[in-house]
Structure formats: C-alpha cells, structure tokens
Coordinates of N, CA and C and ligand atoms in Angstrom, one line a residue:
M1343 N -8.8 -12.2 0.8 CA -8.5 -10.6 1.0 C -8.7 -9.3 1.7
K1344 N -8.3 -8.7 2.5 CA -9.0 -8.4 3.0 C -7.9 -6.1 3.0
I1345 N -9.4 -6.0 2.3 CA -8.6 -4.5 1.5 C -9.8 -3.8 2.2
V1346 N -9.2 -2.3 1.9 CA -9.1 -1.0 2.1 C -9.5 -0.2 0.4
L1347 N -11.3 0.0 -0.3 CA -11.1 0.4 -1.4 C -11.3 2.6 -1.1
F1348 N -10.6 3.2 -1.2 CA -11.0 4.1 -0.5 C -10.9 5.7 -2.2
G1349 N -11.6 6.8 -1.9 CA -10.6 7.7 -2.7 C -12.4 8.6 -3.0
P1350 N -11.8 9.6 -4.3 CA -13.0 10.7 -4.1 C -14.6 9.9 -4.8
P1351 N -15.2 11.0 -4.6 CA -16.4 10.2 -4.7 C -16.6 10.9 -6.3
G1352 N -17.1 9.6 -6.5 CA -17.4 10.1 -7.7 C -16.4 8.9 -8.7
A1353 N -15.1 8.6 -7.2 CA -13.8 8.1 -8.0 C -14.5 6.2 -9.1
G1354 N -15.4 5.9 -8.3 CA -15.8 3.8 -9.5 C -15.5 2.9 -7.8
K1355 N -15.4 3.9 -6.5 CA -15.5 2.6 -6.0 C -16.7 1.4 -5.7
G1356 N -17.3 1.8 -5.8 CA -18.7 1.5 -5.8 C -18.5 0.8 -6.7
T1357 N -18.7 1.1 -7.9 CA -18.4 -0.1 -9.5 C -17.4 -0.9 -8.9
Q1358 N -16.2 -0.1 -8.7 CA -14.9 -1.6 -8.8 C -15.2 -2.7 -7.5
A1359 N -16.1 -2.3 -6.2 CA -16.9 -3.6 -5.3 C -17.3 -4.6 -5.5
K1360 N -18.2 -4.0 -6.5 CA -19.2 -5.2 -6.9 C -18.0 -6.2 -7.4
S1361 N -17.1 -5.9 -8.4 CA -15.8 -6.4 -9.3 C -15.2 -7.0 -9.1
I1362 N -14.8 -6.7 -8.2 CA -14.1 -7.2 -7.2 C -14.3 -8.7 -5.9
C1363 N -15.3 -7.8 -5.5 CA -16.8 -8.9 -4.3 C -16.4 -10.2 -5.3
N1364 N -17.2 -9.8 -6.3 CA -17.3 -11.2 -7.1 C -16.6 -12.0 -7.2
K1365 N -14.8 -11.6 -7.9 CA -14.3 -12.7 -7.7 C -13.5 -13.2 -6.9
F1366 N -13.2 -12.9 -5.9 CA -13.0 -12.7 -4.1 C -14.1 -13.6 -4.1
S1367 N -14.5 -13.4 -4.1 CA -15.8 -13.7 -3.0 C -15.4 -13.4 -1.3
I1368 N -15.7 -12.2 -1.6 CA -15.6 -11.4 0.1 C -16.5 -10.5 -0.3
P1369 N -17.0 -10.7 1.2 CA -18.5 -9.2 0.8 C -18.0 -8.3 1.4
H1370 N -19.3 -7.0 0.1 CA -19.1 -5.3 -0.2 C -20.2 -5.0 1.8
I1371 N -18.7 -4.0 1.8 CA -18.5 -3.5 3.1 C -19.3 -1.6 2.6
S1372 N -20.1 -1.2 2.7 CA -20.6 0.1 2.2 C -20.8 1.2 3.4
T1373 N -19.7 1.5 3.5 CA -20.7 2.3 5.0 C -21.5 3.1 4.0
G1374 N -21.2 3.9 3.1 CA -22.2 3.9 2.3 C -23.9 3.8 2.9
D1375 N -23.8 2.7 1.8 CA -25.3 2.1 1.6 C -25.8 1.2 3.0
I1376 N -24.8 1.3 4.3 CA -25.2 1.0 5.3 C -26.6 2.4 6.3
L1377 N -25.6 3.8 5.8 CA -25.9 4.3 6.4 C -27.7 4.4 5.3
R1378 N -27.6 4.8 4.4 CA -28.7 4.3 3.1 C -29.9 4.0 3.5
K1379 N -29.5 3.0 4.3 CA -30.4 1.7 4.3 C -31.1 2.2 6.0
H1380 N -30.3 2.7 6.9 CA -30.9 3.0 8.2 C -32.0 4.7 8.1
I1381 N -30.9 5.8 7.0 CA -32.8 6.3 6.6 C -33.3 6.1 5.9
A1382 N -33.2 4.9 5.3 CA -35.4 4.6 5.0 C -36.0 3.6 5.5
E1383 N -34.6 3.6 6.6 CA -36.1 2.7 7.7 C -36.2 3.7 8.9
K1384 N -35.5 4.9 8.4 CA -35.6 6.5 9.5 C -35.9 5.5 10.6
T1385 N -34.2 4.8 11.5 CA -33.3 5.4 12.3 C -33.6 6.2 12.9
P1386 N -33.5 6.0 14.1 CA -32.2 7.5 14.8 C -31.1 7.8 13.9
L1387 N -30.1 6.7 14.5 CA -29.1 6.6 12.7 C -29.5 7.9 12.4
G1388 N -30.3 6.8 11.4 CA -30.9 7.8 9.7 C -31.1 8.7 9.9
I1389 N -31.8 9.4 10.8 CA -32.4 10.6 10.9 C -31.5 11.5 10.5
E1390 N -30.2 11.2 11.8 CA -29.4 12.5 12.1 C -28.4 11.7 11.3
A1391 N -28.1 10.5 11.0 CA -27.3 10.4 9.0 C -28.0 11.6 7.8
K1392 N -28.9 11.7 7.4 CA -29.6 12.2 6.1 C -29.4 13.6 6.0
K1393 N -29.1 14.3 7.5 CA -28.6 15.3 7.0 C -27.6 15.8 6.9
K1394 N -26.5 14.6 7.7 CA -25.2 14.8 7.3 C -25.2 14.6 5.9
I1395 N -25.6 13.5 5.2 CA -25.2 13.5 3.5 C -25.6 14.0 3.1
D1396 N -26.8 14.1 2.8 CA -28.1 15.6 2.3 C -27.4 16.5 1.6
S1397 N -26.3 17.2 2.6 CA -25.4 18.8 2.7 C -23.5 18.0 2.6
G1398 N -23.5 16.6 2.6 CA -22.3 17.0 2.1 C -21.7 16.6 2.8
Q1399 N -21.4 16.4 3.5 CA -20.4 16.0 5.5 C -20.3 14.6 5.9
F1400 N -19.9 14.8 6.2 CA -19.7 13.3 6.7 C -20.2 13.2 8.1
V1401 N -20.8 12.1 8.8 CA -21.3 10.8 9.5 C -20.0 11.3 10.5
S1402 N -20.4 11.7 11.6 CA -19.5 11.2 12.9 C -18.7 9.9 13.1
D1403 N -17.0 10.4 12.8 CA -16.0 9.1 13.2 C -16.8 8.0 13.9
E1404 N -17.8 8.1 15.6 CA -18.1 7.5 16.1 C -19.7 6.6 16.1
A1405 N -20.2 7.7 14.9 CA -20.8 6.8 13.7 C -20.5 5.1 13.3
A1406 N -19.5 6.1 11.8 CA -19.5 5.2 11.2 C -18.1 4.2 11.7
I1407 N -17.5 4.5 12.8 CA -16.2 2.9 13.3 C -17.6 1.9 14.3
Q1408 N -18.8 3.3 14.3 CA -19.2 1.6 15.6 C -20.3 0.6 14.5
I1409 N -20.8 1.8 13.5 CA -21.2 0.5 12.3 C -20.4 -0.5 11.1
A1410 N -19.2 0.5 10.6 CA -17.8 -0.4 10.4 C -18.1 -1.9 11.5
E1411 N -17.8 -1.8 12.3 CA -16.9 -3.3 13.2 C -18.5 -3.9 13.4
E1412 N -19.3 -3.7 13.5 CA -20.6 -3.9 13.5 C -21.1 -5.1 12.5
R1413 N -20.2 -4.8 11.2 CA -20.2 -5.8 10.2 C -19.4 -6.5 9.7
L1414 N -17.9 -6.2 10.3 CA -16.8 -6.9 10.5 C -17.6 -8.1 11.3
K1415 N -17.7 -8.4 12.7 CA -18.0 -8.3 13.4 C -19.0 -10.0 13.6
Q1416 N -19.8 -9.8 11.7 CA -20.4 -10.7 11.5 C -18.9 -11.7 10.7
D1417 N -19.8 -13.3 10.5 CA -19.3 -14.5 10.3 C -17.8 -13.8 9.4
D1418 N -19.2 -13.5 8.0 CA -19.0 -13.9 6.6 C -17.1 -12.9 6.4
C1419 N -16.8 -11.9 6.6 CA -15.7 -11.5 7.4 C -14.8 -12.2 7.6
Y1420 N -15.0 -12.8 7.8 CA -13.3 -13.7 8.8 C -12.6 -13.8 8.2
N1421 N -12.7 -14.2 6.5 CA -11.7 -14.8 5.1 C -11.1 -13.7 4.4
G1422 N -12.3 -12.4 4.9 CA -12.2 -11.3 3.6 C -12.8 -9.7 3.4
F1423 N -12.8 -9.0 3.4 CA -13.9 -8.3 3.3 C -13.3 -7.1 2.0
L1424 N -14.4 -6.4 1.7 CA -13.3 -5.3 0.5 C -14.9 -4.1 1.3
L1425 N -13.5 -3.3 2.3 CA -14.4 -1.6 3.6 C -14.5 0.0 2.1
D1426 N -15.5 -0.7 1.5 CA -15.5 0.7 0.8 C -16.7 2.0 1.7
G1427 N -15.1 2.9 1.1 CA -16.0 4.0 2.1 C -15.5 3.8 3.5
F1428 N -14.3 3.5 4.2 CA -15.0 3.2 5.6 C -13.1 2.6 5.3
P1429 N -12.3 3.3 5.7 CA -12.1 4.2 6.6 C -12.0 5.8 6.0
R1430 N -12.6 6.4 6.6 CA -12.5 7.9 5.5 C -11.4 8.9 6.0
T1431 N -11.1 8.6 8.0 CA -10.3 9.8 7.7 C -9.5 8.9 8.7
V1432 N -7.7 9.3 9.1 CA -7.2 8.7 10.8 C -7.8 8.4 11.5
I1433 N -8.5 9.2 11.0 CA -9.2 8.3 13.2 C -10.2 7.3 12.6
Q1434 N -10.2 7.2 11.8 CA -10.6 5.8 11.3 C -10.0 4.9 11.1
A1435 N -9.2 4.5 10.4 CA -8.2 3.6 10.0 C -7.3 2.9 11.3
E1436 N -7.4 4.1 12.6 CA -6.8 3.7 13.6 C -7.1 2.5 14.5
A1437 N -8.3 2.9 13.9 CA -9.7 1.9 14.8 C -10.2 1.1 14.5
L1438 N -9.8 0.8 13.0 CA -10.0 -0.2 11.8 C -8.7 -1.3 11.8
E1439 N -7.5 -0.6 12.8 CA -6.7 -0.9 12.8 C -6.3 -2.1 14.0
E1440 N -6.5 -1.2 14.8 CA -7.2 -1.3 16.4 C -7.6 -3.3 16.5
F1441 N -9.3 -2.6 15.7 CA -9.6 -4.1 15.6 C -9.3 -4.5 15.1
L1442 N -8.9 -4.7 13.7 CA -8.0 -6.4 13.2 C -6.8 -6.6 14.3
N1443 N -5.8 -5.7 14.8 CA -5.2 -6.1 15.6 C -5.8 -7.2 16.8
K1444 N -6.7 -6.6 17.1 CA -6.8 -7.3 18.6 C -7.6 -8.8 18.1
K1445 N -7.2 -9.0 17.0 CA -8.5 -10.3 16.3 C -7.3 -10.7 15.4
D1446 N -5.9 -10.5 15.5 CA -4.7 -10.9 15.0 C -5.1 -11.2 13.0
Q1447 N -5.4 -9.7 12.7 CA -5.8 -9.9 11.3 C -4.9 -8.7 11.1
K1448 N -4.4 -8.5 9.9 CA -4.2 -6.9 9.2 C -4.7 -7.4 7.4
L1449 N -4.6 -6.1 6.7 CA -5.4 -5.8 5.4 C -3.3 -5.9 5.3
D1450 N -4.8 -6.0 3.6 CA -3.6 -6.6 2.5 C -2.8 -5.2 1.4
T1451 N -4.3 -4.5 1.5 CA -3.6 -3.7 0.7 C -5.2 -2.4 1.0
A1452 N -4.2 -1.0 1.2 CA -5.6 -0.3 1.0 C -5.6 0.5 -0.6
L1453 N -6.1 0.0 -1.2 CA -6.0 0.6 -2.4 C -7.5 2.0 -3.3
L1454 N -6.1 3.0 -3.8 CA -6.3 3.6 -3.9 C -7.0 3.8 -5.7
I1455 N -8.1 4.8 -5.6 CA -8.8 5.1 -7.3 C -8.5 6.5 -7.4
E1456 N -7.4 6.8 -8.2 CA -7.5 8.2 -8.3 C -7.9 8.9 -9.7
V1457 N -8.1 10.1 -9.6 CA -9.4 10.2 -10.7 C -9.0 11.9 -9.9
P1458 N -9.2 12.5 -11.0 CA -8.3 14.2 -10.7 C -10.5 14.8 -10.7
K1459 N -10.0 15.6 -9.9 CA -11.3 16.4 -10.0 C -12.7 16.9 -11.0
E1460 N -11.7 17.1 -12.2 CA -12.6 18.2 -13.6 C -13.1 16.1 -13.6
F1461 N -13.1 15.0 -13.4 CA -13.5 14.1 -14.1 C -14.7 13.9 -12.7
I1462 N -14.9 14.6 -12.2 CA -15.8 14.1 -10.7 C -17.7 14.1 -10.8
I1463 N -17.4 15.7 -11.8 CA -18.8 16.6 -11.7 C -19.0 15.3 -12.8
E1464 N -18.9 15.2 -14.2 CA -20.0 15.1 -15.2 C -20.0 13.3 -14.9
R1465 N -19.5 12.7 -13.8 CA -19.3 11.0 -13.1 C -21.1 11.4 -12.7
M1466 N -20.6 12.3 -11.1 CA -21.6 12.7 -10.4 C -22.7 12.4 -11.6
S1467 N -23.2 13.1 -11.7 CA -24.1 14.0 -12.2 C -24.5 13.3 -13.6
G1468 N -23.7 12.2 -13.9 CA -24.7 11.5 -14.5 C -25.2 10.0 -14.1
R1469 N -25.0 10.1 -13.1 CA -24.9 8.4 -12.0 C -26.3 8.0 -11.5
R1470 N -26.9 7.2 -12.0 CA -28.5 7.2 -11.1 C -28.0 6.1 -10.5
V1471 N -29.2 5.3 -9.0 CA -29.2 3.9 -8.4 C -30.1 4.5 -8.1
C1472 N -30.6 2.1 -8.0 CA -31.4 2.3 -7.8 C -32.1 2.2 -6.3
L1473 N -33.3 2.6 -5.6 CA -33.4 2.6 -4.1 C -33.6 1.6 -3.8
S1474 N -34.2 0.4 -4.8 CA -34.4 -1.1 -4.2 C -32.8 -1.4 -3.7
C1475 N -32.0 -1.7 -5.3 CA -31.1 -3.0 -4.3 C -30.5 -2.0 -4.3
G1476 N -29.7 -0.3 -4.1 CA -28.4 0.0 -5.3 C -27.7 -0.1 -6.3
A1477 N -28.0 -0.8 -6.5 CA -27.1 -0.8 -7.8 C -26.8 0.5 -8.8
S1478 N -25.8 0.7 -9.1 CA -25.7 2.3 -9.9 C -25.3 1.4 -11.4
Y1479 N -26.1 3.3 -11.5 CA -25.5 3.7 -13.5 C -25.1 4.3 -13.9
H1480 N -24.7 5.1 -15.0 CA -23.8 6.0 -15.0 C -24.8 6.2 -17.1
I1481 N -25.5 7.7 -17.0 CA -26.5 7.4 -18.4 C -25.6 7.1 -19.7
K1482 N -24.6 7.2 -19.5 CA -23.4 7.5 -20.8 C -22.5 6.0 -20.3
F1483 N -21.6 6.5 -18.8 CA -21.3 5.4 -19.3 C -20.5 4.2 -18.6
N1484 N -21.7 3.8 -18.3 CA -22.5 2.0 -18.2 C -24.2 2.3 -17.5
P1485 N -24.7 2.1 -19.2 CA -26.0 2.7 -18.8 C -26.7 1.8 -18.9
P1486 N -28.2 1.8 -18.2 CA -29.1 0.4 -18.0 C -29.5 0.1 -18.9
M1487 N -30.0 -1.7 -19.0 CA -30.4 -2.1 -20.8 C -31.5 -1.3 -20.7
F1488 N -32.8 -0.8 -20.1 CA -34.3 0.3 -20.6 C -34.2 1.3 -19.8
E1489 N -33.3 2.3 -20.4 CA -33.5 3.8 -19.8 C -34.7 3.9 -18.4
G1490 N -34.6 4.2 -18.2 CA -34.5 4.4 -16.0 C -35.1 2.7 -15.1
K1491 N -34.3 2.0 -16.0 CA -34.7 1.0 -14.9 C -34.1 0.1 -14.9
C1492 N -33.7 -0.6 -13.1 CA -32.6 -1.2 -12.5 C -32.3 -2.4 -13.7
D1493 N -31.5 -2.3 -14.6 CA -31.4 -4.1 -14.5 C -31.7 -5.8 -13.7
V1494 N -31.6 -4.9 -12.7 CA -31.2 -5.8 -11.4 C -32.6 -6.6 -11.1
C1495 N -33.7 -5.6 -10.2 CA -34.6 -5.2 -9.5 C -36.0 -5.3 -11.1
G1496 N -35.5 -3.8 -11.7 CA -36.3 -3.8 -13.1 C -36.9 -2.6 -11.1
S1497 N -35.9 -1.7 -10.4 CA -37.1 -0.2 -9.7 C -36.6 0.6 -10.7
E1498 N -36.8 1.5 -10.1 CA -37.2 3.2 -10.7 C -35.4 2.9 -10.6
I1499 N -35.0 4.4 -11.8 CA -33.4 4.4 -11.2 C -33.9 6.9 -10.5
M1500 N -32.6 7.1 -10.2 CA -32.6 8.5 -9.4 C -31.3 8.7 -9.3
Q1501 N -31.1 9.8 -9.6 CA -30.3 11.3 -8.8 C -30.3 10.6 -7.1
R1502 N -28.8 10.8 -6.9 CA -29.0 11.1 -5.6 C -29.2 12.2 -5.1
K1503 N -29.3 13.0 -3.9 CA -29.5 13.6 -3.3 C -28.2 14.6 -3.6
D1504 N -27.3 14.0 -3.6 CA -26.1 14.5 -3.0 C -25.7 14.4 -3.7
D1505 N -25.4 14.2 -5.0 CA -24.6 14.2 -6.7 C -24.9 16.1 -6.9
E1506 N -26.5 16.6 -6.1 CA -26.3 17.4 -6.9 C -25.4 18.3 -6.6
E1507 N -24.6 19.7 -7.8 CA -23.4 19.9 -8.2 C -22.8 20.5 -6.8
A1508 N -23.7 21.7 -6.4 CA -23.1 22.3 -5.1 C -23.1 20.9 -4.2
T1509 N -23.3 20.3 -4.0 CA -22.6 19.0 -3.2 C -21.6 18.3 -3.7
V1510 N -22.0 17.8 -4.4 CA -20.1 17.2 -4.7 C -19.0 18.3 -4.6
R1511 N -19.1 19.2 -4.9 CA -17.9 20.6 -4.6 C -18.2 20.5 -3.6
E1512 N -18.8 19.9 -2.0 CA -18.7 20.8 -1.0 C -18.2 19.8 -0.5
R1513 N -18.6 17.6 -1.0 CA -17.5 16.6 -1.0 C -17.1 15.8 -1.8
L1514 N -16.5 17.5 -2.3 CA -14.7 16.9 -2.4 C -13.7 18.0 -1.6
E1515 N -13.9 18.7 -1.1 CA -13.2 20.0 -0.2 C -13.7 18.9 1.1
I1516 N -13.5 17.7 1.4 CA -14.1 17.7 2.8 C -13.0 16.2 2.1
Y1517 N -12.7 15.7 1.5 CA -12.9 14.2 1.2 C -10.9 15.3 1.2
D1518 N -10.4 16.2 0.5 CA -9.1 17.1 0.1 C -8.9 16.9 2.1
R1519 N -10.1 17.8 3.2 CA -9.5 18.0 4.1 C -9.7 16.2 4.9
Q1520 N -9.5 15.7 5.1 CA -10.2 14.7 6.6 C -9.8 13.5 5.4
T1521 N -9.9 12.7 4.3 CA -9.3 11.4 3.8 C -8.2 11.5 2.6
Q1522 N -7.8 13.0 2.5 CA -6.5 12.4 2.3 C -5.1 12.3 2.4
P1523 N -5.7 12.8 4.2 CA -4.5 12.4 4.8 C -4.2 10.7 4.9
L1524 N -5.2 10.4 4.2 CA -5.1 8.3 4.7 C -4.1 7.7 3.4
I1525 N -3.4 8.9 2.5 CA -2.9 8.5 1.3 C -1.4 7.8 2.2
E1526 N -1.0 8.7 3.1 CA 0.6 9.2 3.9 C 0.6 7.4 4.4
Y1527 N -1.2 7.7 5.0 CA -1.2 6.4 6.3 C -1.3 5.6 6.3
Y1528 N -2.0 5.5 5.2 CA -1.1 4.0 4.5 C -0.1 3.5 3.2
K1529 N 1.1 5.0 3.0 CA 2.0 4.8 3.0 C 2.7 4.5 3.9
S1530 N 3.4 4.9 4.8 CA 3.5 4.5 6.2 C 3.0 3.1 6.8
K1531 N 2.4 2.6 6.0 CA 2.7 1.4 6.6 C 3.0 1.0 6.0
D1532 N 3.1 0.4 4.1 CA 3.4 -0.6 3.6 C 1.9 -0.5 2.5
L1533 N 1.1 -0.8 3.1 CA 0.2 -0.9 2.3 C -1.1 0.0 1.5
L1534 N -0.7 0.4 1.5 CA -0.7 1.5 0.2 C -0.5 0.9 -1.4
S1535 N -1.8 1.3 -2.9 CA -1.5 0.9 -4.2 C -2.2 2.0 -4.2
V1536 N -2.0 1.6 -6.3 CA -3.0 2.9 -6.2 C -3.2 2.7 -7.8
V1537 N -5.1 2.8 -8.3 CA -4.8 2.7 -9.7 C -5.6 4.4 -9.9
D1538 N -5.1 3.8 -11.4 CA -5.8 5.1 -12.3 C -7.4 5.0 -12.8
G1539 N -7.9 5.7 -12.2 CA -9.3 5.8 -11.7 C -9.8 6.6 -13.6
T1540 N -9.3 7.0 -14.3 CA -9.8 7.7 -15.5 C -10.1 6.6 -16.4
K1541 N -9.9 5.7 -16.4 CA -9.5 5.2 -17.8 C -11.5 4.1 -17.1
A1542 N -11.4 3.6 -19.3 CA -12.5 2.6 -18.9 C -13.1 2.0 -17.6
I1543 N -13.8 1.7 -17.3 CA -14.5 1.3 -16.1 C -13.8 -1.4 -16.4
N1544 N -14.0 -1.5 -17.3 CA -13.0 -3.0 -17.7 C -11.8 -2.6 -17.3
D1545 N -11.4 -1.4 -18.3 CA -9.3 -1.1 -18.1 C -9.5 -1.0 -16.2
V1546 N -9.9 -0.5 -15.7 CA -9.8 -0.4 -14.3 C -9.8 -1.4 -13.6
F1547 N -10.7 -2.4 -14.0 CA -11.3 -3.2 -13.0 C -9.5 -4.3 -14.0
I1548 N -9.3 -4.5 -14.4 CA -7.7 -5.3 -15.4 C -7.2 -5.1 -14.2
N1549 N -6.3 -3.4 -14.4 CA -5.4 -2.7 -13.6 C -5.6 -3.9 -11.9
I1550 N -6.8 -3.7 -11.9 CA -6.8 -3.8 -10.2 C -6.7 -5.7 -10.4
C1551 N -7.2 -5.5 -10.9 CA -6.7 -7.5 -10.5 C -5.1 -8.3 -10.2
E1552 N -4.2 -6.8 -11.8 CA -3.6 -7.5 -11.5 C -2.7 -7.1 -10.0
I1553 N -3.1 -5.7 -9.1 CA -2.2 -4.6 -8.3 C -3.0 -6.1 -7.2
L1554 N -4.1 -6.8 -6.4 CA -4.3 -7.3 -5.9 C -4.0 -8.9 -6.1
G1555 N -3.3 -9.5 -6.8 CA -2.4 -10.7 -7.1 C -1.5 -10.2 -6.7
S1556 N -0.1 -9.5 -7.5 CA 1.0 -8.3 -6.0 C 0.9 -8.3 -4.8
A1557 N -0.8 -7.8 -4.1 CA -0.7 -7.2 -2.9 C -0.7 -8.7 -2.5
I1558 N -1.2 -10.3 -3.3 CA -1.5 -11.3 -2.6 C 0.2 -11.7 -1.7
N1559 N 0.8 -11.7 -3.4 CA 2.2 -12.5 -2.9 C 3.0 -11.7 -2.2
K1560 N 2.9 -10.6 -2.0 CA 3.8 -9.9 -1.1 C 4.0 -11.2 0.4
Ligands
LIG2113 P1 -21.2 7.4 -0.3 O1 -22.0 6.6 -1.3 O2 -19.5 5.7 -0.1 O3 -20.1 8.3 -1.4 P2 -18.4 7.9 -2.4 O4 -17.6 7.6 -1.1 O5 -19.2 10.1 -2.2 O6 -18.8 7.6 -2.8 P3 -20.1 7.4 -4.4 O7 -21.4 6.5 -3.5 O8 -20.4 9.1 -4.6 O9 -19.0 7.4 -5.6 P4 -18.6 5.8 -5.9 O10 -16.3 5.9 -5.4 O11 -18.6 5.0 -5.1 O12 -18.4 6.0 -6.6 P5 -19.7 5.0 -8.4 O13 -18.4 4.1 -7.9 O14 -20.8 5.5 -7.6 O15 -21.1 7.7 0.5 C1 -21.8 8.8 1.4 C2 -21.8 9.3 2.6 O16 -22.4 8.9 3.0 C3 -20.6 10.5 2.1 O17 -20.7 11.3 2.2 C4 -21.0 11.0 4.4 O18 -21.5 11.6 4.4 C5 -21.2 9.4 4.2 N1 -20.4 8.3 5.2 C6 -20.3 6.8 4.4 N2 -19.6 5.9 5.6 C7 -18.9 7.5 5.5 C8 -17.2 7.4 6.7 N3 -17.0 6.2 6.6 N4 -16.8 8.3 7.9 C9 -18.0 9.2 7.4 N5 -18.9 9.5 6.6 C10 -19.4 8.3 5.7 O19 -19.4 5.9 -10.2 C11 -20.0 7.2 -9.8 C12 -20.3 7.4 -11.3 O20 -18.9 7.4 -12.3 C13 -21.5 5.8 -11.7 O21 -22.6 6.9 -12.1 C14 -20.3 4.8 -12.3 O22 -20.9 4.3 -12.8 C15 -20.0 6.1 -13.0 N6 -18.2 5.2 -13.2 C16 -17.4 4.4 -12.1 N7 -16.5 4.3 -12.4 C17 -16.2 4.9 -14.3 C18 -15.1 4.5 -15.6 N8 -13.5 4.5 -15.2 N9 -15.2 5.9 -16.2 C19 -16.9 6.3 -16.4 N10 -17.3 6.5 -14.7 C20 -17.0 6.0 -14.0

C-alpha cells in the first residue's frame, strides 16, 4: 500500500497512521516527526525548522521535499509506505508524483481525515506527546495508563509548543490556504478518499480499513 494521509492539524493523522502501518506492515513516514528529530539534534535544518514550527508556519517546500524523498529512497519503502503530513502543498504533491513516476510507482490513495475546526482546538489542547519516543496521547480521549507517563517508554509526556491555542489557529489558517487545494488535486487524479474523523478513534480506524480495502481492489 502506498498511502498519503492528510487533513488539518489534530485530525488524528498520527494516531491513525500508527494503526494503519501496523495492520499493513508499512513504514510510517511523518515529516513532522523527522523535523522534530532534527530540532532535538540541533542540525542546521532543525535550527531553521524550529522557528517555523513553533510559530505554526510550514518549512519550505524544498526542505520538506528533500526529507521526504530521502526517506522514500530507503529499501523498506519499496513495497509500500504511509506518508503522514507530506505532501502539504500542491508543489510537494507534484514533486511526489514525479518522484514515484521515475520509479514506475503510483499512490493507491490520498486519504483525507476530515474534522471541522470546532473539534480541533479541544483535541490540540488535550494532546500530550512523549519527547523521547514520539507517542501521542490525549488527556480525555486517549489517556496514558499512568498520568503524565508514556505507555511505550515511561518518559514524561508534555504539550507541544505548537499546540498552544494561538498557534493552532495560525496552523488552521495555513492549512486552509496551502493544504486544502490538495483535495481538488487528488480528486482530479481519482485518488482522493475521505474519512469522517469526528468519530471515536477505533471507529475512524474501522472506516479507514474499509476504505483502504476498496483502494487495494480498485
Ligand atoms: P505535524 O507533526 O505533521 O503536525 P500536523 O499535521 O499539524 O498534525 P498534528 O501532529 O498536529 O496532528 P495529527 O493529525 O497527527 O493528530 P494526532 O493524531 O496527534 O507537523 C508539525 C509541523 O511541521 C507543521 O506545522 C509544519 O510546520 C512542519 N511540517 C511538517 N511536514 C511539513 C511539510 N510537508 N511541509 C512543510 N512543513 C511541514 O491527534 C491530535 C490529538 O487528538 C491527540 O491528542 C489524539 O489523541 C486526539 N485524537 C486523535 N483522533 C481522535 C478522535 N477520533 N477522537 C478524539 N480524539 C482524537
């Protein structure tokens, strides 16, 4: 399966990506996670990206395309992958298409997790993430077993700086301007599928599995 997963910040991309990748045994490629790793390691890209991410802005298309392509060139992506948070602009989508064309490959689907704005702020304010292993929780909808501790590695879990309300509002505006056009882009290529992301986490996953089952048989 070769999947692009997109949707507004807080739609549940990271949450669903983990379950999809386990089920289909494909690597989860999150450009957000890769950028946060660069930030933690204080690489030149990380230092530049931190300013952008903390203020809710996108990194440049050039940087995003470079990190996505570097990861896609690795052997474990040959039979499939899930891209989470890439592409985020039409320029990035065109670059991805060109990259795959050169390898005689194509996407199976571009899956949009649709969640209206009014749900997003509550989700983001309650999100807690593990800075060690990247696991993500929600204090109400998906709490860890022990308060404040990661189920996976036991480290402390915290709020992401870009989850503060003002930054989330900025991210939503940028999503509308820069990422929404991907809906038409993938519709025109007959690759778009849409799941209602307002349901409970497990129900969203069940619907996604149905959609991906039909995409395989297309
Ligand atoms: P990234 O980390 O990709 O952020 P994002 O796309 O804004 O998405 P989020 O991680 O915030 O949300 P999500 O949809 O994964 O939701 P989650 O599953 O955690 O990117 C960060 C930044 O990096 C960007 O802003 C940008 O600056 C930069 N960047 C990355 N890629 C780039 C690119 N290609 N080009 C340019 N810049 C790029 O869920 C959210 C919360 O809700 C959690 O607490 C979860 O437990 C809860 N939840 C999930 N599903 C449900 C549900 N169904 N019901 C109730 N709660 C739920």
